Coordinates of C-alpha atoms and ligand atoms in Angstrom, one line a residue:
M1 CA 17.1 11.4 16.3
F2 CA 16.0 7.8 16.1
E3 CA 12.2 7.7 16.8
K4 CA 11.1 4.4 15.4
S5 CA 9.2 2.0 17.7
K6 CA 7.4 -1.2 17.1
W7 CA 5.2 -3.6 19.2
I8 CA 5.1 -7.2 18.0
R9 CA 2.3 -9.2 19.6
L10 CA 2.7 -13.0 19.4
P11 CA 0.9 -15.9 21.1
R12 CA 2.5 -17.0 24.4
S13 CA 1.9 -20.7 23.9
V14 CA 1.5 -22.7 20.7
V15 CA 0.5 -26.3 21.5
L16 CA 0.5 -28.5 18.5
G17 CA 0.1 -32.3 18.3
H18 CA -1.8 -35.5 18.8
D19 CA -4.8 -35.2 21.2
V20 CA -3.7 -31.8 22.5
L21 CA -7.4 -30.9 22.6
S22 CA -7.7 -32.8 25.8
Q23 CA -5.1 -30.4 27.3
T24 CA -7.1 -27.2 26.4
R25 CA -7.9 -26.4 30.0
E26 CA -4.4 -27.1 31.1
V27 CA -3.1 -24.6 28.5
V28 CA -5.6 -22.0 29.8
V29 CA -4.4 -22.5 33.3
E30 CA -0.8 -22.3 32.3
T31 CA -1.4 -19.0 30.4
H32 CA -3.1 -17.5 33.5
L33 CA -6.5 -16.9 31.9
T34 CA -9.2 -16.9 34.6
G35 CA -12.9 -16.5 34.9
R36 CA -15.8 -17.8 32.8
P37 CA -14.9 -19.1 29.3
L38 CA -17.0 -18.2 26.3
V39 CA -16.5 -20.8 23.5
V40 CA -17.2 -19.3 20.0
T41 CA -17.6 -21.9 17.3
S42 CA -19.7 -22.9 14.2
E43 CA -21.8 -26.0 13.5
T44 CA -19.3 -28.6 12.4
P45 CA -16.4 -27.5 14.7
R46 CA -18.9 -27.7 17.6
E47 CA -19.4 -31.4 17.0
V48 CA -15.7 -32.3 16.4
A49 CA -14.1 -30.2 19.1
A50 CA -16.1 -27.4 20.9
D51 CA -18.5 -29.7 22.8
R52 CA -15.4 -31.6 24.2
I53 CA -13.8 -28.3 25.3
V54 CA -17.0 -27.2 27.0
A55 CA -17.1 -30.5 28.8
Q56 CA -13.6 -30.0 30.1
F57 CA -14.5 -26.6 31.5
E58 CA -17.7 -27.9 33.0
A59 CA -15.8 -30.7 34.7
A60 CA -13.5 -28.2 36.2
G61 CA -16.4 -26.0 37.5
D62 CA -15.6 -23.1 35.2
D63 CA -19.2 -22.5 34.2
P64 CA -18.6 -22.0 30.4
E65 CA -21.0 -20.6 27.7
L66 CA -21.0 -21.6 24.1
V67 CA -22.1 -19.5 21.1
V68 CA -22.5 -20.7 17.5
V69 CA -21.8 -18.3 14.7
E70 CA -22.2 -18.6 11.0
E71 CA -20.5 -15.8 9.1
A72 CA -17.4 -13.6 9.8
T73 CA -19.4 -10.3 10.0
F74 CA -19.4 -7.3 12.4
E75 CA -23.0 -8.4 13.3
A76 CA -21.7 -11.8 14.4
V77 CA -19.0 -10.0 16.5
E78 CA -21.8 -7.9 18.1
D79 CA -23.8 -11.1 18.9
V80 CA -20.8 -12.6 20.6
L81 CA -20.2 -9.3 22.6
E82 CA -23.7 -9.4 23.8
V83 CA -23.4 -13.0 25.2
A84 CA -20.0 -12.1 26.7
R85 CA -21.3 -9.0 28.5
G86 CA -24.3 -10.9 29.8
M87 CA -22.1 -13.5 31.5
D88 CA -19.2 -11.4 32.8
V89 CA -16.7 -13.3 30.6
G90 CA -13.2 -14.1 31.6
Y91 CA -11.8 -15.1 28.2
L92 CA -12.8 -16.4 24.8
V93 CA -12.0 -19.6 23.0
G94 CA -12.4 -19.6 19.2
V95 CA -13.0 -23.1 17.8
G96 CA -13.2 -23.9 14.1
G97 CA -12.1 -22.6 10.7
G98 CA -11.1 -19.1 9.9
K99 CA -14.6 -17.5 10.5
P100 CA -15.2 -18.4 14.2
I101 CA -11.6 -17.8 15.0
D102 CA -11.7 -14.3 13.4
I103 CA -14.9 -13.5 15.3
A104 CA -13.6 -14.6 18.7
K105 CA -10.3 -12.7 18.0
M106 CA -12.1 -9.4 17.3
A107 CA -14.7 -9.8 20.1
S108 CA -11.9 -10.5 22.7
D109 CA -10.0 -7.5 21.4
H110 CA -13.1 -5.3 22.0
L111 CA -13.6 -6.8 25.5
N112 CA -9.9 -6.5 26.3
V113 CA -9.9 -10.2 27.5
G114 CA -7.6 -13.0 26.4
F115 CA -8.5 -15.4 23.6
V116 CA -7.4 -19.0 22.8
S117 CA -7.4 -20.2 19.2
V118 CA -8.4 -23.8 18.6
P119 CA -8.3 -24.6 14.8
T120 CA -10.2 -27.6 13.7
A121 CA -8.9 -27.4 10.1
A122 CA -5.6 -26.4 8.5
S123 CA -7.6 -24.2 6.1
H124 CA -6.3 -20.6 6.6
D125 CA -3.4 -18.7 8.1
G126 CA -5.4 -16.5 10.5
I127 CA -4.9 -19.1 13.3
V128 CA -2.2 -17.0 15.1
S129 CA -2.4 -13.7 13.3
G130 CA -3.3 -10.4 15.0
R131 CA -5.8 -9.6 12.2
G132 CA -9.5 -10.2 11.6
S133 CA -10.8 -10.3 8.0
V134 CA -14.4 -8.9 7.6
P135 CA -16.4 -8.1 4.5
E136 CA -18.7 -5.1 4.7
G137 CA -20.6 -3.8 1.7
D138 CA -18.3 -3.1 -1.2
T139 CA -15.1 -3.5 0.9
R140 CA -13.2 -5.9 3.0
H141 CA -11.6 -4.8 6.3
S142 CA -8.3 -6.2 7.7
V143 CA -9.0 -5.4 11.3
A144 CA -6.3 -5.1 13.9
A145 CA -6.9 -7.4 16.9
A146 CA -4.9 -9.0 19.6
P147 CA -3.4 -12.4 18.6
P148 CA -4.4 -15.4 20.6
V149 CA -2.8 -15.8 24.0
A150 CA -2.5 -19.5 23.2
V151 CA -3.1 -21.9 20.3
V152 CA -4.2 -25.5 20.7
A153 CA -4.0 -27.3 17.4
D154 CA -4.9 -31.0 17.6
T155 CA -3.4 -32.8 14.6
G156 CA -5.8 -35.7 15.1
V157 CA -8.8 -33.5 14.7
I158 CA -7.2 -31.6 11.8
A159 CA -6.2 -34.7 9.9
D160 CA -9.8 -36.0 10.2
A161 CA -11.2 -32.9 8.6
P162 CA -12.0 -33.0 4.9
W163 CA -8.9 -33.0 2.7
E164 CA -10.0 -30.0 0.8
L165 CA -9.7 -27.9 3.9
T166 CA -6.0 -28.8 4.2
T167 CA -5.4 -28.1 0.5
A168 CA -7.1 -24.7 1.0
G169 CA -4.6 -24.0 3.8
C170 CA -1.7 -25.0 1.6
A171 CA -3.0 -22.7 -1.1
D172 CA -3.3 -19.8 1.4
I173 CA 0.4 -20.4 2.1
I174 CA 1.4 -20.6 -1.5
S175 CA -0.3 -17.3 -2.1
N176 CA 2.4 -15.8 0.1
Y177 CA 4.7 -15.7 -3.0
T178 CA 2.6 -13.1 -4.8
A179 CA 1.6 -11.3 -1.6
V180 CA 5.3 -10.6 -0.9
K181 CA 5.9 -9.6 -4.5
D182 CA 3.0 -7.1 -4.3
W183 CA 4.3 -5.8 -1.0
R184 CA 7.8 -5.2 -2.4
L185 CA 6.2 -3.5 -5.4
A186 CA 4.1 -1.2 -3.2
N187 CA 7.3 -0.4 -1.3
R188 CA 9.2 0.5 -4.4
L189 CA 6.4 2.5 -6.1
Q190 CA 4.4 3.9 -3.1
N191 CA 6.9 3.9 -0.3
V192 CA 4.7 1.5 1.7
P193 CA 6.8 0.3 4.7
Y194 CA 8.3 -3.2 4.0
S195 CA 9.7 -5.5 6.6
E196 CA 12.5 -7.7 5.4
Y197 CA 12.0 -10.1 8.3
A198 CA 8.3 -10.5 7.7
G199 CA 8.7 -10.8 3.9
A200 CA 11.5 -13.3 4.2
L201 CA 9.6 -15.4 6.8
S202 CA 6.4 -15.4 4.7
Q203 CA 8.3 -16.4 1.5
M204 CA 10.4 -19.1 3.2
T205 CA 7.2 -20.6 4.7
A206 CA 5.8 -21.0 1.1
E207 CA 9.1 -22.4 -0.2
M208 CA 9.3 -25.0 2.7
L209 CA 5.7 -26.0 2.1
V210 CA 6.2 -26.5 -1.6
D211 CA 9.4 -28.4 -1.0
S212 CA 7.4 -30.8 1.2
A213 CA 4.4 -31.1 -1.1
D214 CA 5.2 -34.8 -1.9
S215 CA 4.7 -35.8 1.7
I216 CA 1.5 -33.9 2.3
K217 CA -1.3 -36.5 1.9
P218 CA -4.9 -36.9 3.0
E219 CA -5.6 -38.4 6.5
L220 CA -2.0 -38.3 7.5
E221 CA -1.5 -36.7 10.9
E222 CA 2.1 -35.9 9.9
S223 CA 0.7 -33.8 7.0
A224 CA -1.6 -31.9 9.3
W225 CA 1.4 -31.2 11.5
M226 CA 3.5 -29.8 8.5
V227 CA 0.7 -27.6 7.2
M228 CA -0.2 -26.3 10.7
K229 CA 3.4 -25.3 11.3
A230 CA 3.4 -23.4 8.0
L231 CA 0.1 -21.7 8.9
V232 CA 1.5 -20.6 12.3
S233 CA 4.7 -19.3 10.7
S234 CA 2.7 -17.3 8.1
G235 CA 0.6 -15.8 11.0
V236 CA 3.7 -14.9 12.8
A237 CA 4.9 -13.0 9.7
M238 CA 1.7 -11.0 9.8
S239 CA 2.3 -10.2 13.5
I240 CA 5.8 -9.1 12.8
A241 CA 4.6 -6.9 9.9
G242 CA 1.7 -5.5 12.0
S243 CA -0.5 -6.0 8.9
S244 CA -1.7 -8.9 6.6
R245 CA 0.7 -7.6 3.9
P246 CA 3.1 -10.6 4.0
A247 CA 0.2 -13.0 3.3
S248 CA -2.3 -10.9 1.4
G249 CA -1.8 -9.2 -1.9
S250 CA -3.6 -9.0 -5.2
E251 CA -4.5 -12.7 -5.1
H252 CA -6.4 -12.0 -1.9
L253 CA -8.1 -8.9 -3.4
F254 CA -9.3 -11.2 -6.2
S255 CA -10.6 -13.7 -3.7
H256 CA -12.4 -11.1 -1.6
Q257 CA -14.1 -9.8 -4.7
L258 CA -15.0 -13.3 -5.7
D259 CA -16.7 -13.7 -2.3
R260 CA -19.0 -10.8 -3.2
I261 CA -19.6 -11.9 -6.9
A262 CA -20.0 -15.6 -6.3
P263 CA -20.5 -16.1 -2.5
G264 CA -20.1 -19.5 -1.0
K265 CA -18.8 -21.2 -4.1
A266 CA -15.2 -22.0 -3.0
L267 CA -13.0 -21.9 0.1
H268 CA -10.9 -18.9 0.8
G269 CA -7.6 -20.7 0.4
H270 CA -8.6 -22.2 -3.0
Q271 CA -9.7 -18.8 -4.3
V272 CA -6.4 -17.1 -3.3
G273 CA -4.5 -20.0 -4.8
V274 CA -6.1 -19.4 -8.2
G275 CA -5.7 -15.7 -7.7
S276 CA -2.0 -16.3 -7.2
I277 CA -1.6 -18.0 -10.6
L278 CA -3.1 -14.8 -12.1
A279 CA -1.1 -12.4 -10.0
E280 CA 2.1 -14.3 -10.8
Y281 CA 1.3 -14.0 -14.5
L282 CA 0.7 -10.2 -14.1
H283 CA 4.0 -9.8 -12.2
S284 CA 6.3 -11.6 -14.6
G285 CA 4.5 -12.5 -17.8
E286 CA 4.2 -15.6 -19.8
Q287 CA 7.7 -16.9 -19.1
G288 CA 7.4 -16.1 -15.4
Q289 CA 6.8 -18.2 -12.3
W290 CA 3.0 -18.8 -12.8
R291 CA 3.6 -22.4 -14.0
S292 CA 5.5 -23.2 -10.8
V293 CA 2.6 -21.7 -8.7
R294 CA 0.0 -23.7 -10.7
D295 CA 2.0 -26.9 -10.5
A296 CA 2.6 -26.5 -6.7
L297 CA -1.2 -26.0 -6.2
A298 CA -2.0 -29.0 -8.5
S299 CA 0.4 -31.2 -6.7
L300 CA -1.5 -30.5 -3.4
D301 CA -4.9 -31.1 -5.1
A302 CA -5.8 -27.5 -4.9
P303 CA -7.9 -26.0 -7.8
T304 CA -6.1 -24.1 -10.6
T305 CA -9.1 -23.2 -12.7
A306 CA -12.4 -21.4 -12.6
D307 CA -14.1 -24.7 -13.1
G308 CA -12.2 -26.1 -10.1
L309 CA -13.5 -23.3 -8.0
G310 CA -17.1 -23.8 -9.3
V311 CA -17.3 -20.3 -10.7
T312 CA -17.9 -19.1 -14.2
D313 CA -15.2 -17.5 -16.5
E314 CA -17.2 -14.3 -16.4
E315 CA -17.1 -14.2 -12.6
V316 CA -13.3 -14.7 -12.7
L317 CA -12.9 -11.8 -15.1
E318 CA -15.3 -9.6 -13.2
A319 CA -13.4 -10.3 -9.9
L320 CA -10.0 -9.7 -11.6
T321 CA -10.9 -6.4 -13.2
S322 CA -12.6 -5.0 -10.1
A323 CA -10.4 -6.5 -7.3
H324 CA -8.4 -3.2 -6.9
E325 CA -11.5 -1.5 -5.8
I326 CA -12.0 -3.6 -2.7
R327 CA -9.5 -1.9 -0.5
D328 CA -6.8 0.7 -0.5
R329 CA -3.8 -1.7 -0.9
Y330 CA -1.4 -1.1 -3.7
T331 CA -0.6 -4.3 -5.7
I332 CA 0.3 -5.3 -9.3
L333 CA -3.4 -4.5 -10.1
G334 CA -2.5 -0.8 -9.7
S335 CA -5.6 1.2 -10.4
G336 CA -7.2 -1.7 -12.2
I337 CA -6.4 -3.9 -15.2
S338 CA -8.4 -3.8 -18.5
E339 CA -10.8 -6.5 -19.6
D340 CA -8.4 -7.4 -22.4
A341 CA -5.5 -7.8 -20.0
A342 CA -7.7 -9.9 -17.6
V343 CA -8.8 -12.2 -20.5
E344 CA -5.2 -12.6 -21.6
A345 CA -3.9 -13.5 -18.1
A346 CA -6.8 -15.9 -17.4
T347 CA -6.6 -17.7 -20.8
K348 CA -2.8 -17.9 -21.0
T349 CA -2.7 -19.5 -17.5
G350 CA -5.6 -21.8 -18.3
V351 CA -7.6 -20.4 -15.4
I352 CA -10.5 -19.9 -17.9
Ligands
NDP401 N1 -7.5 -13.1 10.1 C1 -6.6 -13.6 9.2 O1 -5.4 -13.3 9.3 C2 -7.1 -14.5 8.2 C3 -8.5 -14.7 8.1 N2 -8.9 -15.6 7.1 C4 -10.4 -15.7 7.0 O2 -10.7 -17.1 7.4 C5 -11.9 -17.5 6.6 C6 -11.5 -18.7 5.8 O3 -11.2 -19.7 6.6 P1 -11.9 -21.1 6.4 O4 -11.4 -22.0 7.5 O5 -11.9 -21.6 5.0 O6 -13.5 -20.7 6.7 P2 -14.6 -21.4 7.6 O7 -14.4 -21.1 9.0 O8 -15.9 -21.0 6.9 O9 -14.4 -23.0 7.4 C7 -14.5 -23.6 6.2 C8 -15.5 -24.8 6.3 O10 -14.8 -25.8 7.0 C9 -15.7 -26.4 8.0 N3 -14.9 -27.1 9.0 C10 -14.1 -26.5 9.9 N4 -13.5 -27.5 10.6 C11 -14.0 -28.7 10.2 C12 -13.7 -30.0 10.6 N5 -12.9 -30.4 11.5 N6 -14.4 -31.0 9.9 C13 -15.3 -30.7 8.9 N7 -15.6 -29.4 8.5 C14 -14.9 -28.4 9.2 C15 -16.6 -25.3 8.4 O11 -17.8 -25.7 8.9 P3 -18.9 -24.7 9.4 O12 -19.7 -24.3 8.1 O13 -19.8 -25.5 10.3 O14 -18.3 -23.6 10.0 C16 -16.8 -24.6 7.0 O15 -17.8 -25.1 6.3 C17 -12.2 -16.3 5.7 O16 -13.3 -15.5 6.3 C18 -10.9 -15.5 5.6 O17 -11.1 -14.2 5.3 C19 -8.1 -16.3 6.3 C20 -6.8 -16.1 6.4 C21 -6.2 -15.2 7.3
13P402 O1 -6.4 -14.0 4.4 C1 -5.5 -13.4 4.8 C2 -4.1 -13.9 4.8 O2 -4.1 -15.2 4.4 C3 -5.7 -12.0 5.3 O3 -6.9 -11.5 4.9 P1 -7.0 -9.9 4.5 O4 -6.8 -9.9 3.0 O5 -8.4 -9.6 4.9 O6 -6.0 -9.1 5.2
ZN403 ZN1 -5.7 -15.8 3.2

């Protein structure tokens, strides 16, 4: 008897383009979100977008609240929940990079209210995904959460953000190549369920971005448009899979471990990009695809070395040899690679 079932949760509206920030309230009304909005943001995104959104809600008499968060931690989610419960919240609006968006996503899931995602940078592919990513002690959780009901991505705001944030988003997309390879490997060796659709979408998104690399340039709104579309597409792949597997493999484990070993040194996207060069080398050896990954990253101004990340060679090696410990996710790292193998991968690829 056929007993399979699947529930794919996707955003209802994705509004992308020039000055769409000014339509935020209109999008909220169109998606039938009601009640008092709680805007969750961080310092810089508050200045570039969240204050303007709050002003829209105030002008409409919606009586909004705003909360500023710093880190993507469970404590920060608790802080947001406390504010939300104190105001009888109607829905949440996450405004900023990956951290405030993840916090708003997880808090809205707890409260069982809707959430709108307003990215201020094209720096990560969690913008539409139904996952939150949270470090805790020695581990890193990929938390199931409802995806945003709507996304409002203003290409003007995003193009004005520092270029390195866009190059980080590009690298987060390029990392899909090795994430999909790891997922297929886990399927073959560990019988981990694999979705052909999600895998193909994730890989195609990376291919399309790399094919367009020549036209992705700083301060160009057209470039913000292209990268945002890729980030949305990658998030949809995660929603189809019901996990972050299509966009997070060994290169992400490496990055998560680097977050613990050398916190605050580099952006998430840049770390996973360098992790991808290493993961590609581990998958297919010296003659494999690692040069293509490195060259694609370099062509988009993303770092390809430990130096470029601002971390030491020792920190790279420690992250690479311990990355398998961070979570129970089978990848090319298996049950861990030796120090010698890590040194070889990192030196042959020029990462150290
Ligand atoms: N849930 C998911 O599926 C995914 C989650 N993630 C998570 O997202 C996070 C990484 O995302 P990332 O965006 O790099 O992290 P942050 O939210 O920390 O943003 C990076 C930096 O960009 C700044 N910033 C954001 N927008 C602007 C702007 N318009 N102008 C100037 N500066 C700006 C932020 O400022 P400030 O310091 O003021 O916030 C911050 O310093 C990680 O926690 C990662 O795990 C990543 C991919 C997928
Ligand atoms: O960053 C992600 C995808 O780009 C997902 O993060 P996790 O590795 O925590 O699932
Ligand atoms: Zn990522």
